[in-house]
XYZ file of C-alpha atoms in Angstrom:
312
model
C -6.223 46.396 -8.860
C -4.325 49.910 -8.974
C -1.720 50.449 -10.938
C 1.626 52.566 -10.244
C 4.045 53.669 -13.140
C 7.738 54.540 -12.221
C 9.655 55.344 -15.413
C 12.810 56.080 -13.434
C 12.774 53.047 -11.075
C 15.702 52.670 -8.543
C 17.554 50.220 -6.406
C 17.196 52.298 -3.128
C 20.246 51.686 -0.512
C 19.873 53.277 2.911
C 23.250 53.526 5.364
C 22.855 54.290 8.478
C 25.868 55.825 10.425
C 26.203 57.098 14.247
C 26.606 60.788 13.241
C 27.525 62.105 9.278
C 30.556 64.602 9.522
C 31.595 66.283 6.254
C 34.979 65.220 4.866
C 35.273 62.554 7.302
C 35.354 58.785 7.044
C 32.416 56.663 8.648
C 31.503 53.087 9.451
C 28.238 51.884 8.300
C 25.910 50.157 10.934
C 23.629 49.147 8.832
C 22.589 48.630 5.270
C 19.105 48.061 3.664
C 18.251 47.405 0.114
C 14.658 47.737 -1.325
C 13.341 48.269 -4.556
C 12.284 51.926 -4.895
C 11.285 54.515 -7.279
C 8.114 56.934 -6.364
C 5.710 54.532 -7.974
C 7.121 51.405 -6.557
C 7.036 53.006 -3.104
C 3.435 53.683 -3.461
C 2.521 50.038 -4.615
C 4.311 48.653 -1.661
C 2.382 50.785 0.743
C -1.026 49.918 -1.241
C -0.252 46.513 -0.714
C 0.676 46.604 3.100
C -3.232 48.297 3.268
C -4.754 45.496 1.423
C -4.802 46.645 -2.315
C -3.957 44.560 -5.172
C -1.415 46.647 -7.181
C 0.805 46.591 -10.295
C 3.754 47.988 -11.148
C 4.954 49.099 -14.734
C 8.045 51.120 -15.497
C 11.304 50.290 -16.762
C 14.422 47.998 -15.073
C 17.590 46.978 -16.284
C 20.984 45.923 -15.841
C 22.338 44.264 -12.617
C 20.410 46.441 -10.347
C 17.342 46.171 -12.283
C 17.544 42.171 -11.575
C 18.340 42.986 -8.044
C 15.139 45.617 -7.992
C 13.023 43.013 -9.317
C 14.253 40.042 -7.086
C 13.546 42.326 -4.259
C 10.239 43.085 -5.373
C 9.198 39.431 -5.917
C 10.015 38.843 -2.151
C 7.729 41.533 -0.721
C 5.778 39.689 2.101
C 3.645 42.295 3.827
C -0.111 42.392 2.411
C -0.943 42.112 -0.879
C 2.007 41.209 -3.156
C 2.851 43.718 -5.996
C 2.694 42.282 -9.227
C 5.527 42.804 -11.330
C 4.796 44.277 -15.238
C 8.104 46.323 -15.806
C 9.306 46.392 -19.259
C 13.231 45.515 -19.732
C 15.866 48.473 -20.872
C 19.472 48.108 -22.241
C 20.593 50.350 -19.693
C 21.175 49.984 -15.917
C 18.707 50.757 -13.410
C 19.972 53.534 -11.357
C 20.528 53.355 -7.107
C 19.587 55.751 -4.836
C 21.349 55.990 -1.237
C 20.028 57.499 1.599
C 22.543 58.317 4.681
C 20.657 58.336 7.803
C 22.496 60.119 10.704
C 21.217 58.278 13.871
C 22.453 61.421 16.025
C 19.845 63.967 14.638
C 17.891 61.633 12.730
C 18.298 63.650 9.588
C 18.751 62.066 6.194
C 21.004 62.905 3.143
C 20.125 61.548 -0.452
C 21.779 60.974 -3.255
C 20.247 60.140 -6.446
C 21.654 58.605 -9.971
C 20.332 60.056 -13.135
C 18.850 56.504 -14.585
C 19.401 54.936 -17.827
C 18.630 56.491 -21.305
C 15.590 54.658 -22.751
C 15.318 54.072 -26.556
C 12.172 54.685 -28.717
C 11.814 51.370 -29.157
C 11.747 50.734 -25.242
C 9.413 53.438 -24.904
C 6.951 51.935 -27.438
C 7.092 48.838 -25.644
C 6.049 50.623 -22.527
C 3.356 52.313 -24.161
C 1.752 49.323 -25.537
C 2.125 47.483 -21.964
C 0.590 50.603 -20.278
C -2.299 50.477 -22.608
C -2.847 46.671 -21.876
C -2.845 47.779 -18.001
C -5.519 50.131 -18.027
C -7.703 47.457 -19.089
C -8.911 46.347 -15.338
C -7.251 49.257 -13.514
C -9.439 50.950 -11.002
C -7.103 53.781 -11.085
C -3.423 54.789 -12.139
C -0.797 56.857 -10.463
C 2.131 58.334 -12.574
C 5.252 58.880 -10.430
C 8.258 60.586 -10.213
C 11.117 61.843 -12.559
C 11.525 60.615 -16.088
C 14.940 58.973 -17.439
C 17.001 60.414 -20.279
C 15.442 59.694 -23.335
C 11.828 60.036 -22.704
C 10.556 63.389 -23.981
C 9.066 65.933 -21.454
C 5.111 65.537 -22.668
C 5.181 61.595 -21.838
C 3.039 62.026 -18.641
C 0.557 64.321 -20.561
C 0.668 61.645 -23.330
C -0.070 59.015 -20.208
C -2.922 60.982 -18.617
C -4.428 61.204 -21.904
C -4.542 57.194 -22.544
C -5.704 56.925 -18.992
C -8.645 59.289 -19.216
C -9.711 57.734 -22.633
C -9.885 54.624 -20.944
C -12.089 55.947 -18.212
C -9.389 54.901 -15.458
C -8.606 57.663 -12.591
C -5.225 59.286 -12.794
C -2.860 61.019 -10.193
C -0.080 62.582 -11.190
C 3.206 63.005 -8.966
C 6.050 64.832 -11.078
C 7.721 68.172 -11.045
C 9.493 70.612 -13.722
C 8.085 70.803 -17.038
C 6.602 67.068 -17.192
C 4.197 68.558 -14.266
C 3.483 71.796 -16.172
C 2.346 69.734 -19.517
C 0.952 66.906 -17.644
C -1.681 69.067 -15.537
C -2.505 70.640 -18.632
C -4.062 67.085 -19.856
C -6.617 67.172 -16.987
C -5.612 64.775 -14.270
C -7.916 63.376 -11.624
C -5.366 64.547 -8.980
C -1.939 66.140 -8.600
C 0.296 65.967 -5.596
C 3.165 68.464 -5.733
C 5.214 69.546 -2.614
C 5.342 73.351 -1.897
C 8.523 73.935 -3.941
C 7.153 72.147 -6.904
C 4.451 74.049 -6.737
C 5.868 77.286 -6.842
C 7.937 76.623 -9.674
C 4.702 75.768 -11.486
C 2.505 78.857 -10.518
C 5.224 81.313 -9.321
C 3.802 81.686 -6.112
C 4.864 80.540 -2.592
C 1.797 81.123 -0.620
C 0.263 77.740 -0.716
C -3.452 78.493 -0.796
C -3.138 80.865 -3.722
C -0.987 78.671 -5.497
C -2.792 75.148 -4.855
C -5.903 76.922 -6.084
C -3.898 77.991 -8.997
C -2.566 75.066 -10.038
C -6.069 73.254 -9.882
C -7.189 76.086 -12.222
C -4.546 74.978 -14.902
C -6.343 71.587 -15.317
C -6.499 69.038 -12.831
C -9.944 67.972 -10.870
C -8.007 68.287 -7.519
C -4.727 69.569 -6.358
C -3.317 67.829 -3.089
C -0.116 69.828 -1.904
C 2.539 68.842 0.622
C 3.551 71.115 3.262
C 6.194 69.131 4.500
C 5.987 68.519 8.562
C 2.748 70.886 8.370
C 0.734 67.937 6.606
C -1.500 68.626 3.202
C -3.377 71.386 1.494
C -6.171 70.104 -0.863
C -8.124 72.522 -3.612
C -10.946 70.263 -4.664
C -14.488 70.244 -6.153
C -15.870 70.192 -2.580
C -13.955 73.287 -1.425
C -10.367 73.953 0.129
C -9.022 71.428 2.703
C -6.047 71.452 5.164
C -4.695 68.529 7.235
C -2.278 68.214 9.423
C -0.452 65.736 12.220
C -0.984 66.543 15.757
C 2.791 67.159 16.288
C 5.853 67.124 13.792
C 7.842 63.878 13.741
C 11.516 63.036 13.104
C 12.935 60.635 11.286
C 13.768 59.668 7.716
C 11.263 61.581 5.274
C 12.208 59.445 2.218
C 8.956 57.906 0.889
C 6.609 60.013 3.012
C 5.190 61.929 0.313
C 4.900 58.405 -1.523
C 2.555 57.227 1.382
C 0.569 59.704 1.010
C -0.129 59.083 -2.777
C -1.036 55.671 -1.639
C -3.472 57.032 1.023
C -4.996 58.885 -1.526
C -5.597 56.318 -4.149
C -7.017 54.095 -1.924
C -9.418 56.643 -0.749
C -9.983 57.553 -4.285
C -11.019 53.689 -5.103
C -12.866 53.289 -1.707
C -14.969 56.571 -2.579
C -14.071 57.959 0.675
C -14.958 61.730 1.199
C -12.003 64.070 0.852
C -11.473 64.686 4.864
C -11.148 61.057 5.300
C -8.532 60.835 2.225
C -6.430 63.579 3.670
C -6.507 62.210 7.278
C -5.313 59.032 6.444
C -2.717 60.594 3.990
C -1.135 62.935 6.470
C -1.158 59.825 9.605
C 0.453 57.372 6.738
C 3.050 59.942 5.703
C 3.937 60.526 9.041
C 3.936 56.950 10.025
C 6.489 56.745 6.832
C 8.652 59.118 8.506
C 8.856 57.000 11.739
C 9.972 54.089 9.496
C 13.580 53.460 8.605
C 12.994 52.908 4.896
C 11.301 54.490 1.823
C 8.069 52.378 0.982
C 7.455 51.148 4.594
C 5.502 52.464 7.437
C 5.183 52.292 11.208
C 1.459 50.183 11.391
C 1.262 51.256 15.056
C 1.684 54.562 14.671
C -0.382 55.063 11.671
C -3.221 53.619 13.823
C -2.188 56.172 16.656
C -2.014 59.085 14.760
C -5.201 58.849 12.293
C -7.839 59.883 14.813
C -5.302 62.820 16.191
C -5.019 64.072 12.356
C -7.166 67.384 12.214
C -8.644 68.402 8.749
C -10.406 71.830 8.631
C -11.488 74.403 5.600
C -9.103 77.193 5.949
C -10.613 80.418 6.385
C -8.749 81.642 3.106
C -11.306 79.226 1.450
C -13.621 82.113 0.950
């Protein structure tokens, strides 16, 4: 199975409005609730791709109960197994407002509940148990209040000690400390990469991030695709054309594809092609953690993967 960790889970709410106008009242035409947080989105996509997944992290309060009930009703592909740890605080909500006229999305993210030392200890024990039998693990998203900034570095070391490949997808100081623990793969976006390395030139920054400890670094370039610094060289993958829609969860779908390629033993060009196609197909879906399967199949053979000239 593939294990995904979401320390700051969320109940995702998506509102669709005809047009989003500042300072105006809006009539919502559609409301969608989904279990959310980056690692849960990754797990739902992996399940739809046919991979057995287990999710862990924290869930609490009425929103946590709703999240777990929605997770149990996930029906696409393989079921997602719930190994979330209860917390006394209420799970946060995230609200995505989709402007139907422009296709743009506005995102509002709550901070999450404060985690106690006892709750962190309970999670650490659960995580260690789940590593037994995991083929790969993804550590995803922000840290809720109460968890120390070196938490991901600690979890990376536990996974490495258990011989389980680990992917890290976070930002800021947790990324800086986590990458020094030598994860197998990190997947920042361009802004996160610039904050980590101080460089806004993607090729230089991606290679610099790899020198900081990661076995491989895959950088999201938004609508321009992905850039990867790997042991096999530097690769760039791009969709045939930019797609418009709801970008929420597109990066999580890329993580899912990279994990699937890792456990399947695919080469890097294949992994990146699937990641770009799946990410674009997610933009075309109205809800994070889901993708347009028809678009995915159509986009995949049209993704370009090459070694950029700057690789030398």
